[in-house]
Short mmCIF file of C-alpha atoms (C1' of nucleotides) in Angstrom, two decimals:
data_model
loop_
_atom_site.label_atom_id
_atom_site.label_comp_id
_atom_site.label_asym_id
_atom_site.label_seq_id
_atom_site.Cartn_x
_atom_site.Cartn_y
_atom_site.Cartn_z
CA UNK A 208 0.00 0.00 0.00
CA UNK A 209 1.03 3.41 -0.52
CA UNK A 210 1.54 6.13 2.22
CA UNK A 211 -1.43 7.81 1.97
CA UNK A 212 -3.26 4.29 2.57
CA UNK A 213 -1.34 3.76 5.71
CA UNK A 214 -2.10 7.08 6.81
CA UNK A 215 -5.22 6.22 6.96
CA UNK A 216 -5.37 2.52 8.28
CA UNK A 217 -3.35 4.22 11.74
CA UNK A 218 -4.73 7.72 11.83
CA UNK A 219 -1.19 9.08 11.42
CA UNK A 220 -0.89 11.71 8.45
CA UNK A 221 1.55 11.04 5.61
CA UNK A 222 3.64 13.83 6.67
CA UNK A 223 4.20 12.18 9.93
CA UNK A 224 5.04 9.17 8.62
CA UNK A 225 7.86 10.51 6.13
CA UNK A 226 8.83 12.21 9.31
CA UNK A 227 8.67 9.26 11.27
CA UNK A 228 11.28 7.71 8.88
CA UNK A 229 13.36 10.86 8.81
CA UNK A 230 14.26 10.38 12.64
CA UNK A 231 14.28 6.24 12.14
CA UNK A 232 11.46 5.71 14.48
CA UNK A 233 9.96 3.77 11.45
CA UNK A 234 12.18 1.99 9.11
CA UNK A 235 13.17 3.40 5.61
CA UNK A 236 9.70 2.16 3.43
CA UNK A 237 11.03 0.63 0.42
CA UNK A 238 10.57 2.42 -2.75
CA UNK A 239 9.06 1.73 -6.06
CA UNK A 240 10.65 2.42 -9.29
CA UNK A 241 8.83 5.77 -9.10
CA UNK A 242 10.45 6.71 -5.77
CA UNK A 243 6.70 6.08 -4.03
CA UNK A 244 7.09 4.53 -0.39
CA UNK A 245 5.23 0.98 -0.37
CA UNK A 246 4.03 -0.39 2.97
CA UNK A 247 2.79 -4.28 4.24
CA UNK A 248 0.64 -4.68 7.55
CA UNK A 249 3.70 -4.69 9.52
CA UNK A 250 3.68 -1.38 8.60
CA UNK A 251 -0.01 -0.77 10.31
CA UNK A 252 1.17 -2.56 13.14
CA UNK A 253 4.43 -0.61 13.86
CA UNK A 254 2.08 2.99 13.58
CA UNK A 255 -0.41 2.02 15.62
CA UNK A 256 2.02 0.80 18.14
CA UNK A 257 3.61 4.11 18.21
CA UNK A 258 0.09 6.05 18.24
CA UNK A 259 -0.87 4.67 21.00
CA UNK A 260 2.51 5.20 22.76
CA UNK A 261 1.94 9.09 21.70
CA UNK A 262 -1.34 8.96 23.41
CA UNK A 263 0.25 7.98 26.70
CA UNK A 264 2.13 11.61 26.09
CA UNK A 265 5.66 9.45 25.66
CA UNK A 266 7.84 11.78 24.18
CA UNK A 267 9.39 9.75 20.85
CA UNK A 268 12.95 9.33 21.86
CA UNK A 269 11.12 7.15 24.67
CA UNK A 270 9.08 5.77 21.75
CA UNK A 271 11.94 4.57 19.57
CA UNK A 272 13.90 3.16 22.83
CA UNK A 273 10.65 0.95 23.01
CA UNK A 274 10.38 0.40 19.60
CA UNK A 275 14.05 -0.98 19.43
CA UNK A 276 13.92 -2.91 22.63
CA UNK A 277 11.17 -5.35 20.97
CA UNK A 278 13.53 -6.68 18.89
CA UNK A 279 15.66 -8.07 21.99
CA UNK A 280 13.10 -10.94 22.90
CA UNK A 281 15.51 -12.43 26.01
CA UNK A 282 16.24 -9.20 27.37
CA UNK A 283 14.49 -8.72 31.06
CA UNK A 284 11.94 -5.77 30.32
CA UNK A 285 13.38 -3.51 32.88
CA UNK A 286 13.49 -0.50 30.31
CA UNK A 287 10.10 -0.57 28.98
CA UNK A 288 8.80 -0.69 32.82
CA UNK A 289 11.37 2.45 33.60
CA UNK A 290 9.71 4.31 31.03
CA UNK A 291 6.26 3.61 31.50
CA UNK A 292 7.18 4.84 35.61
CA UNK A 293 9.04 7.45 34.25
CA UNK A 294 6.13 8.62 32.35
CA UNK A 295 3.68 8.36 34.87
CA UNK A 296 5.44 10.20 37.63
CA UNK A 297 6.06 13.29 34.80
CA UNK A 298 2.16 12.76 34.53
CA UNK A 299 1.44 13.30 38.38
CA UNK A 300 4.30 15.97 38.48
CA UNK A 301 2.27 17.58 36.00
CA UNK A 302 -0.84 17.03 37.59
CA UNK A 303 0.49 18.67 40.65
CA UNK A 304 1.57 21.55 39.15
CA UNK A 305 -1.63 22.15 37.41
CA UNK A 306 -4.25 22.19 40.61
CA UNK A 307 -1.66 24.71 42.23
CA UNK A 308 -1.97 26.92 38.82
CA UNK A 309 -6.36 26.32 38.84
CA UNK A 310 -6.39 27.72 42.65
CA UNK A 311 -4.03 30.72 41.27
CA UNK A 312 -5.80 31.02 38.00
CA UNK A 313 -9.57 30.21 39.97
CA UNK A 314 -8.44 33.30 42.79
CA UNK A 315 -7.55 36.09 39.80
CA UNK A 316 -10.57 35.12 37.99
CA UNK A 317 -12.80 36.10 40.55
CA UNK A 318 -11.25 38.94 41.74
CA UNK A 319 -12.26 41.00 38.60
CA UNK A 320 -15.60 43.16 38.83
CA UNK A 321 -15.22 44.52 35.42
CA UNK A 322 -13.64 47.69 36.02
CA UNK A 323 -11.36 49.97 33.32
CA UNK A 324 -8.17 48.55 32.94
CA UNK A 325 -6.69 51.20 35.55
CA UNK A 326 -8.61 49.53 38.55
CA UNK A 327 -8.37 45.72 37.36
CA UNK A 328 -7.89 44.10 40.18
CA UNK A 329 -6.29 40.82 38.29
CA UNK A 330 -3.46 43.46 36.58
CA UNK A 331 -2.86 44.85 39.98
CA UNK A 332 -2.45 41.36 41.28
CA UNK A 333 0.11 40.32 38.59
CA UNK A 334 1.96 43.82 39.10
CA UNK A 335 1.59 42.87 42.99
CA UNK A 336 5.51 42.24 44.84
CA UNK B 233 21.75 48.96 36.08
CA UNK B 234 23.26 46.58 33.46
CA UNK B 235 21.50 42.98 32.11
CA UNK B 236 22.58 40.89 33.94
CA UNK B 237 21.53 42.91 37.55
CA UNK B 238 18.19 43.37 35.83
CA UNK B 239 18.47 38.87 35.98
CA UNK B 240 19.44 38.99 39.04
CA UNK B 241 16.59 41.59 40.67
CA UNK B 242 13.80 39.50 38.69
CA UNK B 243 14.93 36.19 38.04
CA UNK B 244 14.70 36.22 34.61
CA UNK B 245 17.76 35.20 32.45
CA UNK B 246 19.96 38.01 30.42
CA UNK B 247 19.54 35.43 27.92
CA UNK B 248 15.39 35.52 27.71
CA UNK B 249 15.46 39.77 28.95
CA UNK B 250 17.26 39.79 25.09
CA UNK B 251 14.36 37.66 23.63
CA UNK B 252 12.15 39.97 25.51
CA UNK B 253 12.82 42.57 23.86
CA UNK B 254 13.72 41.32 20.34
CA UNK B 255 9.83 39.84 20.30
CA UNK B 256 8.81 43.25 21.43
CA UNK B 257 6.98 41.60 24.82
CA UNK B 258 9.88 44.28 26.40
CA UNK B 259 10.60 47.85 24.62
CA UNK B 260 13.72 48.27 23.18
CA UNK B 261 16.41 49.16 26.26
CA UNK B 262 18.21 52.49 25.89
CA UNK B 263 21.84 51.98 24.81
CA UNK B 264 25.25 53.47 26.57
CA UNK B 265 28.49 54.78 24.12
CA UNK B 266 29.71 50.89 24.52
CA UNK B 267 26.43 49.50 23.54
CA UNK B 268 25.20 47.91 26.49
CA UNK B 269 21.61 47.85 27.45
CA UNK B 270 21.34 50.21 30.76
CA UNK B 271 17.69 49.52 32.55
CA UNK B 272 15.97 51.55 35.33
CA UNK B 273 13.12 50.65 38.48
CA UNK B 274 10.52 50.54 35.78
CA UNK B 275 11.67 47.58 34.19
CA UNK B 276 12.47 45.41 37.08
CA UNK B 277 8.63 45.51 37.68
CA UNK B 278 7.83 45.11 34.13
CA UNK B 279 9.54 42.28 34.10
CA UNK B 280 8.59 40.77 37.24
CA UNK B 281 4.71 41.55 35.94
CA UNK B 282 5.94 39.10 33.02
CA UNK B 283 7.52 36.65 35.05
CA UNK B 284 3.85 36.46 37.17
CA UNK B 285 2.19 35.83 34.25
CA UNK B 286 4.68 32.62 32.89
CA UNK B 287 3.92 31.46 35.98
CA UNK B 288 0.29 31.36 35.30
CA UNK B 289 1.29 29.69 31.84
CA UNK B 290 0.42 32.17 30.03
CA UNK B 291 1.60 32.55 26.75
CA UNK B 292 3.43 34.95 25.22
CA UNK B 293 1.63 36.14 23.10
CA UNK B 294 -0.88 36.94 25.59
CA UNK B 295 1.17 38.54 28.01
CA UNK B 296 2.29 41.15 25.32
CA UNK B 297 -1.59 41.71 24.84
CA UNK B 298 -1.94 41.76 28.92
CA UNK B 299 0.95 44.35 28.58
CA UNK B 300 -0.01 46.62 25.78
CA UNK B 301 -3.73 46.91 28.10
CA UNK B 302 -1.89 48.25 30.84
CA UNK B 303 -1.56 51.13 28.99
CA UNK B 304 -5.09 51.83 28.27
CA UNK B 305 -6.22 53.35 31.39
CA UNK B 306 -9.79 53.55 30.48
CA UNK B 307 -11.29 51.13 28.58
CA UNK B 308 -12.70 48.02 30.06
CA UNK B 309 -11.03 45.23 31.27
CA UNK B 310 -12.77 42.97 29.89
CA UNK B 311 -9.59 41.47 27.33
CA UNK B 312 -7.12 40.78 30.85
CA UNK B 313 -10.83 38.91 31.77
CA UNK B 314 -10.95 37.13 28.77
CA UNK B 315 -7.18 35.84 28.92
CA UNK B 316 -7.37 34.88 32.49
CA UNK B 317 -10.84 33.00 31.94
CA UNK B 318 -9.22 30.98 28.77
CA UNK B 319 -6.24 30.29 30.47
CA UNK B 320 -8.24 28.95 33.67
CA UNK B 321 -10.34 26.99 30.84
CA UNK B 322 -6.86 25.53 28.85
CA UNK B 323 -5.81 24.42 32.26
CA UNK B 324 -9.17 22.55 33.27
CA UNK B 325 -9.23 20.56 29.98
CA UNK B 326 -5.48 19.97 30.79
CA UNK B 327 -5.91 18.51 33.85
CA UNK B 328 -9.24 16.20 32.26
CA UNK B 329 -6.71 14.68 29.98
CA UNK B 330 -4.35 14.52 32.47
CA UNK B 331 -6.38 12.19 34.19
CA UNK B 332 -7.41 9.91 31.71
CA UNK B 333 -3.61 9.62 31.36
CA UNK B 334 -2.88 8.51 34.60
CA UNK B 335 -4.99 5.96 34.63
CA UNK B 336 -3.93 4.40 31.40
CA UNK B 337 -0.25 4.78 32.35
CA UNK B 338 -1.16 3.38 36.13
CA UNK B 339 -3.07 0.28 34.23
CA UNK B 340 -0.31 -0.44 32.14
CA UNK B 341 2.29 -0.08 34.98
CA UNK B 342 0.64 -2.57 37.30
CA UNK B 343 0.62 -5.22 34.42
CA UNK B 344 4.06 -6.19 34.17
CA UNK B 345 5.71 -8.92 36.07
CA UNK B 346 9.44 -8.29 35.10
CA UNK B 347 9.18 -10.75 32.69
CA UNK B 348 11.43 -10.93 29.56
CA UNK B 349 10.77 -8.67 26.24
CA UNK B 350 8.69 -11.17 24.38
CA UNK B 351 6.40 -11.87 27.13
CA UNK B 352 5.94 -8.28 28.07
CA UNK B 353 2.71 -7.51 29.46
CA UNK B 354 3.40 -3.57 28.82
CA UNK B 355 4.26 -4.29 25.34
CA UNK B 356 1.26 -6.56 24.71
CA UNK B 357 -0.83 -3.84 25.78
CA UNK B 358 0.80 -1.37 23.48
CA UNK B 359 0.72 -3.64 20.61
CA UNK B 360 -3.33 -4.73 21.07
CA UNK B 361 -5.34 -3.35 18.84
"C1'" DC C 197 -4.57 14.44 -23.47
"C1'" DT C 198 -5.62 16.82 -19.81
"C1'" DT C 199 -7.23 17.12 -15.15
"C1'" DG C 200 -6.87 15.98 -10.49
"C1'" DA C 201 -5.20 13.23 -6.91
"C1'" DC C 202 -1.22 11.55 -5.06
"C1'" DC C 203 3.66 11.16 -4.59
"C1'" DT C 204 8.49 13.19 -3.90
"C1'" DT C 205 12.03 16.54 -1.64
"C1'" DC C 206 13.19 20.71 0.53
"C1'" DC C 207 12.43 24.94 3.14
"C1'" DT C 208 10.06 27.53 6.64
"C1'" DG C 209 7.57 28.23 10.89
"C1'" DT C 210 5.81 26.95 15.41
"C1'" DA C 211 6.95 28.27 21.35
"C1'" DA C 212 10.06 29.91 24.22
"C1'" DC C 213 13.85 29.76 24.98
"C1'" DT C 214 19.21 27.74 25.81
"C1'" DG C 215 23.95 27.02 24.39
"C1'" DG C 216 27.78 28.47 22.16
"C1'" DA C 217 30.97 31.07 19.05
"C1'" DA C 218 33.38 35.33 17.97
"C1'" DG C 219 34.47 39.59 19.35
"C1'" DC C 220 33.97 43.98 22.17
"C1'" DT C 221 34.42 46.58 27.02
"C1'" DT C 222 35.04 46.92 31.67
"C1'" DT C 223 36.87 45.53 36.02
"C1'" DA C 224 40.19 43.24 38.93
"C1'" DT C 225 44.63 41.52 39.82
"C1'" DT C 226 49.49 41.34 39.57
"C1'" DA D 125 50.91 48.98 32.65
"C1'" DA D 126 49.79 44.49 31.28
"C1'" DT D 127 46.94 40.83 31.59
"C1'" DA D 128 43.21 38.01 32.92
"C1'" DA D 129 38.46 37.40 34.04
"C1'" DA D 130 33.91 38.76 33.82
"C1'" DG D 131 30.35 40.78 31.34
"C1'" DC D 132 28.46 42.67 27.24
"C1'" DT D 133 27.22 42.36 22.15
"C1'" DT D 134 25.30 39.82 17.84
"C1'" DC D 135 24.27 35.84 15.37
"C1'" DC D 136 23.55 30.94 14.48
"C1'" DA D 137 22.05 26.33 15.78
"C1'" DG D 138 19.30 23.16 18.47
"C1'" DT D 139 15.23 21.79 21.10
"C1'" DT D 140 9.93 18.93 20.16
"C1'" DA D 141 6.98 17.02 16.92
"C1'" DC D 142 5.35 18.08 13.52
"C1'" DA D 143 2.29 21.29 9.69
"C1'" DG D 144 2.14 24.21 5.63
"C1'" DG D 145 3.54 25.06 1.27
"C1'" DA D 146 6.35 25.26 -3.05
"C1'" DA D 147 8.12 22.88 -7.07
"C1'" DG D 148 7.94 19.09 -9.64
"C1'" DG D 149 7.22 13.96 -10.95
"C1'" DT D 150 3.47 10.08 -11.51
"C1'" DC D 151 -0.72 7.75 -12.16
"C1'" DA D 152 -5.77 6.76 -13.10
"C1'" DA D 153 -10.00 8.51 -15.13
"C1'" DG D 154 -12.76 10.87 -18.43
#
DNA sequence: CTTGACCTTCCTGTAACTGGAAGCTTTATT
DNA sequence: AATAAAGCTTCCAGTTACAGGAAGGTCAAG
């Protein structure tokens, strides 16, 4: 199948995937005489695999590290579980971060009665020491 | 006071006070004979007014709008209301997906049992379709 | 035989910087 | 006074994960 094809069997555009290749997170496709990229259902696999590793937010140096560590079928799976933890304590780092910035965001928000801007009480709170 | 004082004072790199200004989100700093940029009072709270606002995640772009307002004294404040509301909003749908994310990760972390590559539990998961 | 869809590569832009090179000026030390 | 170190300048490249678009080749349909 061409590119365009397995765009659309993973849900990852055809730009992506050239990309993809660009940075060897996919293998180079192999080429027709007419310099097209032709793909098999390994293909679809390999994407979707990766999709759904981008859904988890894992950034795609992580993604290739997992990608190349399938290939080592003896190997204890000690790196796949380090980035999976990895990933999930950026997630609650994240998460932490965020409810401090909602009360911050939630306090400003209400402080406002809709003044002219030389009153607002949410610019003098940001000018605030 | 020199660049790198004006750093020091807000905690803001000489580095990023030079992007400041080259984005216009700072005005251009007055020059002495040898070039350097010389700043005054003004721009330590200028800056620290920016810094507030990173901190809040805003972007950019958004704090040069939330700066340009200041100057405005009269009209309504209802544009620093709208940033502050959308930012509050980005944050909210942030933290939704957030969640969602935790849960996957925390699913997928509990599943593996140390096991080698090819019996990966982690990588089964990520493979499934 | 031409149109339109699809393919290719290459370049640019995104957000918000950081790092580093090359080359001044100023300050401190010897 | 000479020199070294620190600080300043500009400019270029790199970061992340692509998207948009130009220029040009290819293929199937009408």
């Amino acid at each position: 199948m061409k590119i365009k094809q397995l765009a659309s069997f993973t849900g990852v555009s055809a730009k992506t995937i050239r990309y993809y290749e660009d940075i060897g997170l996919l293998p180079k496709a192999k080429r027709g005489g007419n310099g097209y990229r032709y793909y098999h259902e390994q293909d679809v696999t390999s994407l979707k695999f990766i999709r759904r590793c981008k859904e988890l937010r894992i950034p795609l140096a992580d993604i290739k590290r997992l990608v190349v560590v399938q290939g080592s079928g003896n190997a204890p799976c000690r790196q796949v579980d380090t980035i999976i933890f990895q990933q999930l304590e950026k997630i609650r780092v994240a998460q932490y971060e965020l409810e401090q910035l909602e009360r911050n965001l939630k306090t400003l928000a209400n402080c406002c009665d809709h003044e002219q801007i030389k009153d607002c009480e949410i610019l003098k709170h940001l000018r605030a020491n």
